[in-house]
């Protein structure tokens, strides 16, 4: 990694946020991911305070109680205090689906779509994912790590404190491991939390076009075992789609992941329908996209903890008229999360509030549902529900402060960034610096 990358900012031992107009705690989510009407329950405290010590949340309550607390009074000089008057504080967003390990934006694809070409037509003509492979294969690890770190710094300034990051633009053993190492290196320079996913099964690369079985074997017998052995990934993802991998191939890849103690997740039902029951038996952490999921599969999903992660940024950017069926999923009892799907082909946005806007406008989710789907249910999608996604004593100090008086303004102001500061594992960040007052 190049020397101009700074270490994460210092963690102030004690941090006190006071005078918060609306604190969205999302408390009480321990028993399972949020479903149905529970998705609207934000656990709001007004005139609130949050006290954090050594990167953990210690207490949550009213400001007047916090300032009377004997320990806080005695140690006031040692505590970094931030006055959040008139503002909203909520758990940092958990963006559970991103692809930032790429070098170049896909501007040719973008321009072609403005003349009417579809995502699949562009991919069939050699654009799409295939066209992102060459420069990732050629790039050095540190160049990729710089790209990922730039992404991590940007999302922190947009309210995201935990993120899942996928490989998937190398698609050789070496370049997938290089991508995962770049994620690890970038993560070590960022105070937030990164979960890594091996997406060796993104597409069958051109050189394996007539040997797809061998490519699946490469993923199962080399990529997964090596990523697991080197502890470079927590999850394995598959693009289960027409033009990418079949359900049968996905099953094989899931089996290999399980044999190496890695979790599983898959892109499904984005462009074409896949029957999900057989894959659900392997308990994937999430199924993502789900635009054309069947009613029967919605009923199966409603009985399980596999999270339906909806990524409407992709529908927006591809100019599609239809969006994922959020209402049907939520009303049927399926636990739903929202994520950016940040990637160069279908969703070049890092903004969770923008995705929440899309969810409210095009998918008829309420602002409250969009917040729970971006915090606590995102945490469930990554298996981090014990540490992330709500503001409760004992959880990691991951917070986002917005310069709005009412949380509904977060998805309301389209494409605006109203974040004042975020706290990532106890480290307050605004821009690239430590936030407001205090002596740390
Ligand atoms: O989630 N579907 C696969 N992955 C991305 C698209 C990746 C790309 O086009 O580069 C998605 O939409
Ligand atoms: Fe994706």
PDB file of N, CA and C in Angstrom, residues 234-323:
ATOM      1  N   UNK A 234     -15.530 -14.123   4.147  1.00  0.00           N
ATOM      2  CA  UNK A 234     -16.491 -14.718   5.070  1.00  0.00           C
ATOM      3  C   UNK A 234     -17.662 -15.353   4.323  1.00  0.00           C
ATOM      4  N   UNK A 235     -17.900 -14.865   3.085  1.00  0.00           N
ATOM      5  CA  UNK A 235     -19.033 -15.371   2.298  1.00  0.00           C
ATOM      6  C   UNK A 235     -18.584 -15.706   0.880  1.00  0.00           C
ATOM      7  N   UNK A 236     -19.394 -16.557   0.245  1.00  0.00           N
ATOM      8  CA  UNK A 236     -19.250 -16.850  -1.185  1.00  0.00           C
ATOM      9  C   UNK A 236     -20.569 -16.448  -1.849  1.00  0.00           C
ATOM     10  N   UNK A 237     -20.462 -15.716  -2.944  1.00  0.00           N
ATOM     11  CA  UNK A 237     -21.640 -15.232  -3.670  1.00  0.00           C
ATOM     12  C   UNK A 237     -21.636 -15.844  -5.064  1.00  0.00           C
ATOM     13  N   UNK A 238     -22.819 -15.977  -5.662  1.00  0.00           N
ATOM     14  CA  UNK A 238     -22.948 -16.473  -7.041  1.00  0.00           C
ATOM     15  C   UNK A 238     -23.945 -15.583  -7.767  1.00  0.00           C
ATOM     16  N   UNK A 239     -23.630 -15.260  -9.026  1.00  0.00           N
ATOM     17  CA  UNK A 239     -24.596 -14.569  -9.883  1.00  0.00           C
ATOM     18  C   UNK A 239     -25.408 -15.667 -10.573  1.00  0.00           C
ATOM     19  N   UNK A 240     -26.541 -16.005  -9.971  1.00  0.00           N
ATOM     20  CA  UNK A 240     -27.389 -17.086 -10.484  1.00  0.00           C
ATOM     21  C   UNK A 240     -28.362 -16.448 -11.466  1.00  0.00           C
ATOM     22  N   UNK A 241     -28.060 -16.574 -12.730  1.00  0.00           N
ATOM     23  CA  UNK A 241     -28.811 -15.788 -13.723  1.00  0.00           C
ATOM     24  C   UNK A 241     -28.578 -16.344 -15.111  1.00  0.00           C
ATOM     25  N   UNK A 242     -29.545 -16.159 -15.970  1.00  0.00           N
ATOM     26  CA  UNK A 242     -29.401 -16.405 -17.401  1.00  0.00           C
ATOM     27  C   UNK A 242     -28.130 -15.679 -17.868  1.00  0.00           C
ATOM     28  N   UNK A 243     -27.233 -16.409 -18.533  1.00  0.00           N
ATOM     29  CA  UNK A 243     -25.996 -15.756 -18.990  1.00  0.00           C
ATOM     30  C   UNK A 243     -24.886 -15.804 -17.955  1.00  0.00           C
ATOM     31  N   UNK A 244     -25.192 -16.299 -16.748  1.00  0.00           N
ATOM     32  CA  UNK A 244     -24.131 -16.410 -15.728  1.00  0.00           C
ATOM     33  C   UNK A 244     -24.119 -17.862 -15.217  1.00  0.00           C
ATOM     34  N   UNK A 245     -24.686 -18.154 -14.048  1.00  0.00           N
ATOM     35  CA  UNK A 245     -24.639 -19.524 -13.502  1.00  0.00           C
ATOM     36  C   UNK A 245     -26.046 -20.079 -13.271  1.00  0.00           C
ATOM     37  N   UNK A 246     -26.173 -21.402 -13.450  1.00  0.00           N
ATOM     38  CA  UNK A 246     -27.478 -22.055 -13.243  1.00  0.00           C
ATOM     39  C   UNK A 246     -27.675 -22.342 -11.753  1.00  0.00           C
ATOM     40  N   UNK A 247     -28.901 -22.721 -11.414  1.00  0.00           N
ATOM     41  CA  UNK A 247     -29.190 -23.079 -10.017  1.00  0.00           C
ATOM     42  C   UNK A 247     -28.368 -24.309  -9.610  1.00  0.00           C
ATOM     43  N   UNK A 248     -28.196 -25.249 -10.546  1.00  0.00           N
ATOM     44  CA  UNK A 248     -27.411 -26.452 -10.247  1.00  0.00           C
ATOM     45  C   UNK A 248     -25.952 -26.097  -9.949  1.00  0.00           C
ATOM     46  N   UNK A 249     -25.390 -25.208 -10.755  1.00  0.00           N
ATOM     47  CA  UNK A 249     -24.001 -24.774 -10.513  1.00  0.00           C
ATOM     48  C   UNK A 249     -23.908 -24.011  -9.189  1.00  0.00           C
ATOM     49  N   UNK A 250     -24.922 -23.222  -8.922  1.00  0.00           N
ATOM     50  CA  UNK A 250     -24.930 -22.462  -7.664  1.00  0.00           C
ATOM     51  C   UNK A 250     -24.916 -23.427  -6.478  1.00  0.00           C
ATOM     52  N   UNK A 251     -25.716 -24.475  -6.588  1.00  0.00           N
ATOM     53  CA  UNK A 251     -25.791 -25.472  -5.505  1.00  0.00           C
ATOM     54  C   UNK A 251     -24.397 -26.071  -5.244  1.00  0.00           C
ATOM     55  N   UNK A 252     -23.693 -26.407  -6.333  1.00  0.00           N
ATOM     56  CA  UNK A 252     -22.336 -26.974  -6.168  1.00  0.00           C
ATOM     57  C   UNK A 252     -21.408 -25.978  -5.457  1.00  0.00           C
ATOM     58  N   UNK A 253     -21.509 -24.730  -5.878  1.00  0.00           N
ATOM     59  CA  UNK A 253     -20.635 -23.702  -5.296  1.00  0.00           C
ATOM     60  C   UNK A 253     -21.011 -23.474  -3.821  1.00  0.00           C
ATOM     61  N   UNK A 254     -22.299 -23.475  -3.521  1.00  0.00           N
ATOM     62  CA  UNK A 254     -22.739 -23.340  -2.127  1.00  0.00           C
ATOM     63  C   UNK A 254     -22.219 -24.514  -1.284  1.00  0.00           C
ATOM     64  N   UNK A 255     -22.282 -25.723  -1.862  1.00  0.00           N
ATOM     65  CA  UNK A 255     -21.785 -26.897  -1.118  1.00  0.00           C
ATOM     66  C   UNK A 255     -20.299 -26.737  -0.797  1.00  0.00           C
ATOM     67  N   UNK A 256     -19.538 -26.275  -1.798  1.00  0.00           N
ATOM     68  CA  UNK A 256     -18.096 -26.088  -1.569  1.00  0.00           C
ATOM     69  C   UNK A 256     -17.864 -25.033  -0.495  1.00  0.00           C
ATOM     70  N   UNK A 257     -18.650 -23.964  -0.540  1.00  0.00           N
ATOM     71  CA  UNK A 257     -18.500 -22.901   0.471  1.00  0.00           C
ATOM     72  C   UNK A 257     -18.767 -23.477   1.858  1.00  0.00           C
ATOM     73  N   UNK A 258     -19.830 -24.246   1.939  1.00  0.00           N
ATOM     74  CA  UNK A 258     -20.189 -24.805   3.244  1.00  0.00           C
ATOM     75  C   UNK A 258     -19.105 -25.743   3.763  1.00  0.00           C
ATOM     76  N   UNK A 259     -18.529 -26.539   2.855  1.00  0.00           N
ATOM     77  CA  UNK A 259     -17.461 -27.449   3.274  1.00  0.00           C
ATOM     78  C   UNK A 259     -16.245 -26.706   3.802  1.00  0.00           C
ATOM     79  N   UNK A 260     -16.124 -25.440   3.444  1.00  0.00           N
ATOM     80  CA  UNK A 260     -14.993 -24.643   3.944  1.00  0.00           C
ATOM     81  C   UNK A 260     -15.447 -23.610   4.975  1.00  0.00           C
ATOM     82  N   UNK A 261     -16.604 -23.864   5.554  1.00  0.00           N
ATOM     83  CA  UNK A 261     -17.131 -22.989   6.618  1.00  0.00           C
ATOM     84  C   UNK A 261     -17.305 -21.538   6.206  1.00  0.00           C
ATOM     85  N   UNK A 262     -17.652 -21.322   4.955  1.00  0.00           N
ATOM     86  CA  UNK A 262     -17.960 -19.962   4.518  1.00  0.00           C
ATOM     87  C   UNK A 262     -19.472 -19.828   4.357  1.00  0.00           C
ATOM     88  N   UNK A 263     -19.983 -18.634   4.647  1.00  0.00           N
ATOM     89  CA  UNK A 263     -21.406 -18.382   4.443  1.00  0.00           C
ATOM     90  C   UNK A 263     -21.701 -18.220   2.957  1.00  0.00           C
ATOM     91  N   UNK A 264     -22.996 -18.233   2.615  1.00  0.00           N
ATOM     92  CA  UNK A 264     -23.368 -18.118   1.201  1.00  0.00           C
ATOM     93  C   UNK A 264     -24.408 -17.024   0.992  1.00  0.00           C
ATOM     94  N   UNK A 265     -24.415 -16.492  -0.215  1.00  0.00           N
ATOM     95  CA  UNK A 265     -25.417 -15.519  -0.644  1.00  0.00           C
ATOM     96  C   UNK A 265     -25.456 -15.577  -2.167  1.00  0.00           C
ATOM     97  N   UNK A 266     -26.523 -15.134  -2.789  1.00  0.00           N
ATOM     98  CA  UNK A 266     -26.572 -15.196  -4.257  1.00  0.00           C
ATOM     99  C   UNK A 266     -27.394 -14.049  -4.826  1.00  0.00           C
ATOM    100  N   UNK A 267     -26.964 -13.614  -6.039  1.00  0.00           N
ATOM    101  CA  UNK A 267     -27.766 -12.705  -6.849  1.00  0.00           C
ATOM    102  C   UNK A 267     -28.793 -13.597  -7.554  1.00  0.00           C
ATOM    103  N   UNK A 268     -30.064 -13.380  -7.315  1.00  0.00           N
ATOM    104  CA  UNK A 268     -31.086 -14.231  -7.960  1.00  0.00           C
ATOM    105  C   UNK A 268     -32.244 -13.391  -8.489  1.00  0.00           C
ATOM    106  N   UNK A 269     -32.881 -13.924  -9.516  1.00  0.00           N
ATOM    107  CA  UNK A 269     -34.139 -13.349 -10.036  1.00  0.00           C
ATOM    108  C   UNK A 269     -34.005 -11.869 -10.379  1.00  0.00           C
ATOM    109  N   UNK A 270     -32.835 -11.473 -10.919  1.00  0.00           N
ATOM    110  CA  UNK A 270     -32.680 -10.080 -11.346  1.00  0.00           C
ATOM    111  C   UNK A 270     -33.304  -9.913 -12.735  1.00  0.00           C
ATOM    112  N   UNK A 271     -32.880 -10.799 -13.679  1.00  0.00           N
ATOM    113  CA  UNK A 271     -33.355 -10.688 -15.059  1.00  0.00           C
ATOM    114  C   UNK A 271     -34.289 -11.837 -15.421  1.00  0.00           C
ATOM    115  N   UNK A 272     -34.103 -12.980 -14.763  1.00  0.00           N
ATOM    116  CA  UNK A 272     -34.933 -14.149 -15.068  1.00  0.00           C
ATOM    117  C   UNK A 272     -35.195 -14.918 -13.777  1.00  0.00           C
ATOM    118  N   UNK A 273     -36.266 -15.717 -13.788  1.00  0.00           N
ATOM    119  CA  UNK A 273     -36.680 -16.382 -12.554  1.00  0.00           C
ATOM    120  C   UNK A 273     -35.869 -17.660 -12.285  1.00  0.00           C
ATOM    121  N   UNK A 274     -35.436 -17.833 -11.059  1.00  0.00           N
ATOM    122  CA  UNK A 274     -34.811 -19.081 -10.603  1.00  0.00           C
ATOM    123  C   UNK A 274     -35.676 -19.608  -9.462  1.00  0.00           C
ATOM    124  N   UNK A 275     -35.923 -20.922  -9.438  1.00  0.00           N
ATOM    125  CA  UNK A 275     -36.649 -21.501  -8.300  1.00  0.00           C
ATOM    126  C   UNK A 275     -35.688 -21.542  -7.116  1.00  0.00           C
ATOM    127  N   UNK A 276     -36.153 -21.061  -5.964  1.00  0.00           N
ATOM    128  CA  UNK A 276     -35.218 -20.834  -4.857  1.00  0.00           C
ATOM    129  C   UNK A 276     -35.210 -21.912  -3.780  1.00  0.00           C
ATOM    130  N   UNK A 277     -36.248 -22.764  -3.776  1.00  0.00           N
ATOM    131  CA  UNK A 277     -36.393 -23.677  -2.638  1.00  0.00           C
ATOM    132  C   UNK A 277     -35.155 -24.539  -2.404  1.00  0.00           C
ATOM    133  N   UNK A 278     -34.631 -25.096  -3.495  1.00  0.00           N
ATOM    134  CA  UNK A 278     -33.489 -26.001  -3.348  1.00  0.00           C
ATOM    135  C   UNK A 278     -32.273 -25.261  -2.752  1.00  0.00           C
ATOM    136  N   UNK A 279     -32.091 -24.027  -3.153  1.00  0.00           N
ATOM    137  CA  UNK A 279     -30.953 -23.248  -2.628  1.00  0.00           C
ATOM    138  C   UNK A 279     -31.222 -22.786  -1.195  1.00  0.00           C
ATOM    139  N   UNK A 280     -32.489 -22.540  -0.904  1.00  0.00           N
ATOM    140  CA  UNK A 280     -32.850 -22.095   0.454  1.00  0.00           C
ATOM    141  C   UNK A 280     -32.492 -23.150   1.498  1.00  0.00           C
ATOM    142  N   UNK A 281     -32.532 -24.421   1.075  1.00  0.00           N
ATOM    143  CA  UNK A 281     -32.209 -25.497   2.012  1.00  0.00           C
ATOM    144  C   UNK A 281     -30.799 -25.353   2.573  1.00  0.00           C
ATOM    145  N   UNK A 282     -29.929 -24.651   1.829  1.00  0.00           N
ATOM    146  CA  UNK A 282     -28.551 -24.474   2.317  1.00  0.00           C
ATOM    147  C   UNK A 282     -28.411 -23.223   3.185  1.00  0.00           C
ATOM    148  N   UNK A 283     -29.551 -22.624   3.519  1.00  0.00           N
ATOM    149  CA  UNK A 283     -29.569 -21.482   4.439  1.00  0.00           C
ATOM    150  C   UNK A 283     -28.648 -20.328   4.044  1.00  0.00           C
ATOM    151  N   UNK A 284     -28.770 -19.815   2.848  1.00  0.00           N
ATOM    152  CA  UNK A 284     -27.939 -18.660   2.500  1.00  0.00           C
ATOM    153  C   UNK A 284     -28.277 -17.472   3.393  1.00  0.00           C
ATOM    154  N   UNK A 285     -27.291 -16.613   3.626  1.00  0.00           N
ATOM    155  CA  UNK A 285     -27.531 -15.435   4.462  1.00  0.00           C
ATOM    156  C   UNK A 285     -28.486 -14.483   3.766  1.00  0.00           C
ATOM    157  N   UNK A 286     -28.353 -14.375   2.429  1.00  0.00           N
ATOM    158  CA  UNK A 286     -29.269 -13.484   1.714  1.00  0.00           C
ATOM    159  C   UNK A 286     -29.446 -13.934   0.278  1.00  0.00           C
ATOM    160  N   UNK A 287     -30.599 -13.567  -0.284  1.00  0.00           N
ATOM    161  CA  UNK A 287     -30.832 -13.599  -1.721  1.00  0.00           C
ATOM    162  C   UNK A 287     -31.016 -12.149  -2.144  1.00  0.00           C
ATOM    163  N   UNK A 288     -30.299 -11.732  -3.172  1.00  0.00           N
ATOM    164  CA  UNK A 288     -30.272 -10.322  -3.518  1.00  0.00           C
ATOM    165  C   UNK A 288     -30.872 -10.079  -4.914  1.00  0.00           C
ATOM    166  N   UNK A 289     -31.531  -8.968  -5.074  1.00  0.00           N
ATOM    167  CA  UNK A 289     -32.286  -8.512  -6.261  1.00  0.00           C
ATOM    168  C   UNK A 289     -33.750  -8.946  -6.142  1.00  0.00           C
ATOM    169  N   UNK A 290     -34.077 -10.196  -6.540  1.00  0.00           N
ATOM    170  CA  UNK A 290     -35.431 -10.752  -6.374  1.00  0.00           C
ATOM    171  C   UNK A 290     -36.515 -10.026  -7.151  1.00  0.00           C
ATOM    172  N   UNK A 291     -36.150  -9.374  -8.248  1.00  0.00           N
ATOM    173  CA  UNK A 291     -37.157  -8.645  -9.036  1.00  0.00           C
ATOM    174  C   UNK A 291     -38.287  -9.559  -9.503  1.00  0.00           C
ATOM    175  N   UNK A 292     -37.912 -10.773  -9.972  1.00  0.00           N
ATOM    176  CA  UNK A 292     -38.981 -11.623 -10.514  1.00  0.00           C
ATOM    177  C   UNK A 292     -39.138 -12.915  -9.713  1.00  0.00           C
ATOM    178  N   UNK A 293     -39.074 -12.795  -8.391  1.00  0.00           N
ATOM    179  CA  UNK A 293     -39.268 -13.956  -7.512  1.00  0.00           C
ATOM    180  C   UNK A 293     -40.734 -14.444  -7.612  1.00  0.00           C
ATOM    181  N   UNK A 294     -40.928 -15.766  -7.505  1.00  0.00           N
ATOM    182  CA  UNK A 294     -42.295 -16.315  -7.632  1.00  0.00           C
ATOM    183  C   UNK A 294     -43.047 -16.195  -6.306  1.00  0.00           C
ATOM    184  N   UNK A 295     -44.374 -16.278  -6.389  1.00  0.00           N
ATOM    185  CA  UNK A 295     -45.194 -16.218  -5.173  1.00  0.00           C
ATOM    186  C   UNK A 295     -44.887 -17.397  -4.250  1.00  0.00           C
ATOM    187  N   UNK A 296     -44.636 -18.563  -4.852  1.00  0.00           N
ATOM    188  CA  UNK A 296     -44.337 -19.746  -4.025  1.00  0.00           C
ATOM    189  C   UNK A 296     -43.044 -19.494  -3.243  1.00  0.00           C
ATOM    190  N   UNK A 297     -42.040 -18.944  -3.895  1.00  0.00           N
ATOM    191  CA  UNK A 297     -40.779 -18.684  -3.193  1.00  0.00           C
ATOM    192  C   UNK A 297     -40.928 -17.587  -2.143  1.00  0.00           C
ATOM    193  N   UNK A 298     -41.815 -16.642  -2.385  1.00  0.00           N
ATOM    194  CA  UNK A 298     -42.068 -15.619  -1.351  1.00  0.00           C
ATOM    195  C   UNK A 298     -42.598 -16.307  -0.087  1.00  0.00           C
ATOM    196  N   UNK A 299     -43.461 -17.298  -0.282  1.00  0.00           N
ATOM    197  CA  UNK A 299     -43.990 -18.012   0.901  1.00  0.00           C
ATOM    198  C   UNK A 299     -42.881 -18.773   1.633  1.00  0.00           C
ATOM    199  N   UNK A 300     -41.958 -19.369   0.875  1.00  0.00           N
ATOM    200  CA  UNK A 300     -40.844 -20.075   1.534  1.00  0.00           C
ATOM    201  C   UNK A 300     -39.938 -19.087   2.272  1.00  0.00           C
ATOM    202  N   UNK A 301     -39.654 -17.968   1.614  1.00  0.00           N
ATOM    203  CA  UNK A 301     -38.765 -16.974   2.238  1.00  0.00           C
ATOM    204  C   UNK A 301     -39.356 -16.438   3.544  1.00  0.00           C
ATOM    205  N   UNK A 302     -40.680 -16.340   3.580  1.00  0.00           N
ATOM    206  CA  UNK A 302     -41.338 -15.784   4.768  1.00  0.00           C
ATOM    207  C   UNK A 302     -41.114 -16.663   5.993  1.00  0.00           C
ATOM    208  N   UNK A 303     -40.768 -17.937   5.763  1.00  0.00           N
ATOM    209  CA  UNK A 303     -40.584 -18.843   6.910  1.00  0.00           C
ATOM    210  C   UNK A 303     -39.135 -18.943   7.352  1.00  0.00           C
ATOM    211  N   UNK A 304     -38.242 -18.210   6.686  1.00  0.00           N
ATOM    212  CA  UNK A 304     -36.822 -18.394   7.003  1.00  0.00           C
ATOM    213  C   UNK A 304     -36.156 -17.074   7.350  1.00  0.00           C
ATOM    214  N   UNK A 305     -34.887 -17.184   7.776  1.00  0.00           N
ATOM    215  CA  UNK A 305     -34.143 -15.974   8.120  1.00  0.00           C
ATOM    216  C   UNK A 305     -33.241 -15.480   6.990  1.00  0.00           C
ATOM    217  N   UNK A 306     -33.283 -16.143   5.841  1.00  0.00           N
ATOM    218  CA  UNK A 306     -32.537 -15.627   4.678  1.00  0.00           C
ATOM    219  C   UNK A 306     -33.119 -14.257   4.326  1.00  0.00           C
ATOM    220  N   UNK A 307     -32.238 -13.261   4.239  1.00  0.00           N
ATOM    221  CA  UNK A 307     -32.720 -11.891   4.014  1.00  0.00           C
ATOM    222  C   UNK A 307     -32.903 -11.637   2.514  1.00  0.00           C
ATOM    223  N   UNK A 308     -34.015 -11.014   2.168  1.00  0.00           N
ATOM    224  CA  UNK A 308     -34.249 -10.577   0.784  1.00  0.00           C
ATOM    225  C   UNK A 308     -33.652  -9.182   0.648  1.00  0.00           C
ATOM    226  N   UNK A 309     -32.513  -9.089  -0.021  1.00  0.00           N
ATOM    227  CA  UNK A 309     -31.830  -7.796  -0.128  1.00  0.00           C
ATOM    228  C   UNK A 309     -32.189  -7.142  -1.452  1.00  0.00           C
ATOM    229  N   UNK A 310     -32.846  -6.015  -1.373  1.00  0.00           N
ATOM    230  CA  UNK A 310     -33.345  -5.344  -2.571  1.00  0.00           C
ATOM    231  C   UNK A 310     -32.391  -4.210  -2.936  1.00  0.00           C
ATOM    232  N   UNK A 311     -32.105  -4.090  -4.234  1.00  0.00           N
ATOM    233  CA  UNK A 311     -31.076  -3.141  -4.684  1.00  0.00           C
ATOM    234  C   UNK A 311     -31.638  -2.275  -5.824  1.00  0.00           C
ATOM    235  N   UNK A 312     -32.560  -1.367  -5.496  1.00  0.00           N
ATOM    236  CA  UNK A 312     -33.247  -0.613  -6.551  1.00  0.00           C
ATOM    237  C   UNK A 312     -32.355   0.367  -7.309  1.00  0.00           C
ATOM    238  N   UNK A 313     -31.143   0.615  -6.810  1.00  0.00           N
ATOM    239  CA  UNK A 313     -30.205   1.448  -7.572  1.00  0.00           C
ATOM    240  C   UNK A 313     -29.959   0.841  -8.954  1.00  0.00           C
ATOM    241  N   UNK A 314     -29.951  -0.494  -9.028  1.00  0.00           N
ATOM    242  CA  UNK A 314     -29.714  -1.169 -10.312  1.00  0.00           C
ATOM    243  C   UNK A 314     -30.895  -0.955 -11.256  1.00  0.00           C
ATOM    244  N   UNK A 315     -32.107  -1.065 -10.737  1.00  0.00           N
ATOM    245  CA  UNK A 315     -33.284  -0.834 -11.593  1.00  0.00           C
ATOM    246  C   UNK A 315     -33.278   0.602 -12.111  1.00  0.00           C
ATOM    247  N   UNK A 316     -32.943   1.525 -11.214  1.00  0.00           N
ATOM    248  CA  UNK A 316     -32.907   2.939 -11.601  1.00  0.00           C
ATOM    249  C   UNK A 316     -31.879   3.170 -12.698  1.00  0.00           C
ATOM    250  N   UNK A 317     -30.662   2.666 -12.475  1.00  0.00           N
ATOM    251  CA  UNK A 317     -29.571   2.974 -13.408  1.00  0.00           C
ATOM    252  C   UNK A 317     -29.776   2.281 -14.756  1.00  0.00           C
ATOM    253  N   UNK A 318     -30.418   1.096 -14.738  1.00  0.00           N
ATOM    254  CA  UNK A 318     -30.685   0.405 -16.007  1.00  0.00           C
ATOM    255  C   UNK A 318     -31.942   0.964 -16.684  1.00  0.00           C
ATOM    256  N   UNK A 319     -32.577   1.924 -16.053  1.00  0.00           N
ATOM    257  CA  UNK A 319     -33.753   2.562 -16.662  1.00  0.00           C
ATOM    258  C   UNK A 319     -34.942   1.630 -16.758  1.00  0.00           C
ATOM    259  N   UNK A 320     -35.064   0.710 -15.796  1.00  0.00           N
ATOM    260  CA  UNK A 320     -36.171  -0.254 -15.852  1.00  0.00           C
ATOM    261  C   UNK A 320     -37.451   0.378 -15.298  1.00  0.00           C
ATOM    262  N   UNK A 321     -38.562  -0.085 -15.835  1.00  0.00           N
ATOM    263  CA  UNK A 321     -39.835   0.441 -15.346  1.00  0.00           C
ATOM    264  C   UNK A 321     -40.221  -0.260 -14.033  1.00  0.00           C
ATOM    265  N   UNK A 322     -39.859  -1.536 -13.936  1.00  0.00           N
ATOM    266  CA  UNK A 322     -40.255  -2.302 -12.746  1.00  0.00           C
ATOM    267  C   UNK A 322     -39.161  -2.311 -11.686  1.00  0.00           C
ATOM    268  N   UNK A 323     -39.622  -2.397 -10.450  1.00  0.00           N
ATOM    269  CA  UNK A 323     -38.720  -2.440  -9.292  1.00  0.00           C
ATOM    270  C   UNK A 323     -39.029  -3.702  -8.488  1.00  0.00           C
TER     271      UNK A 323
END
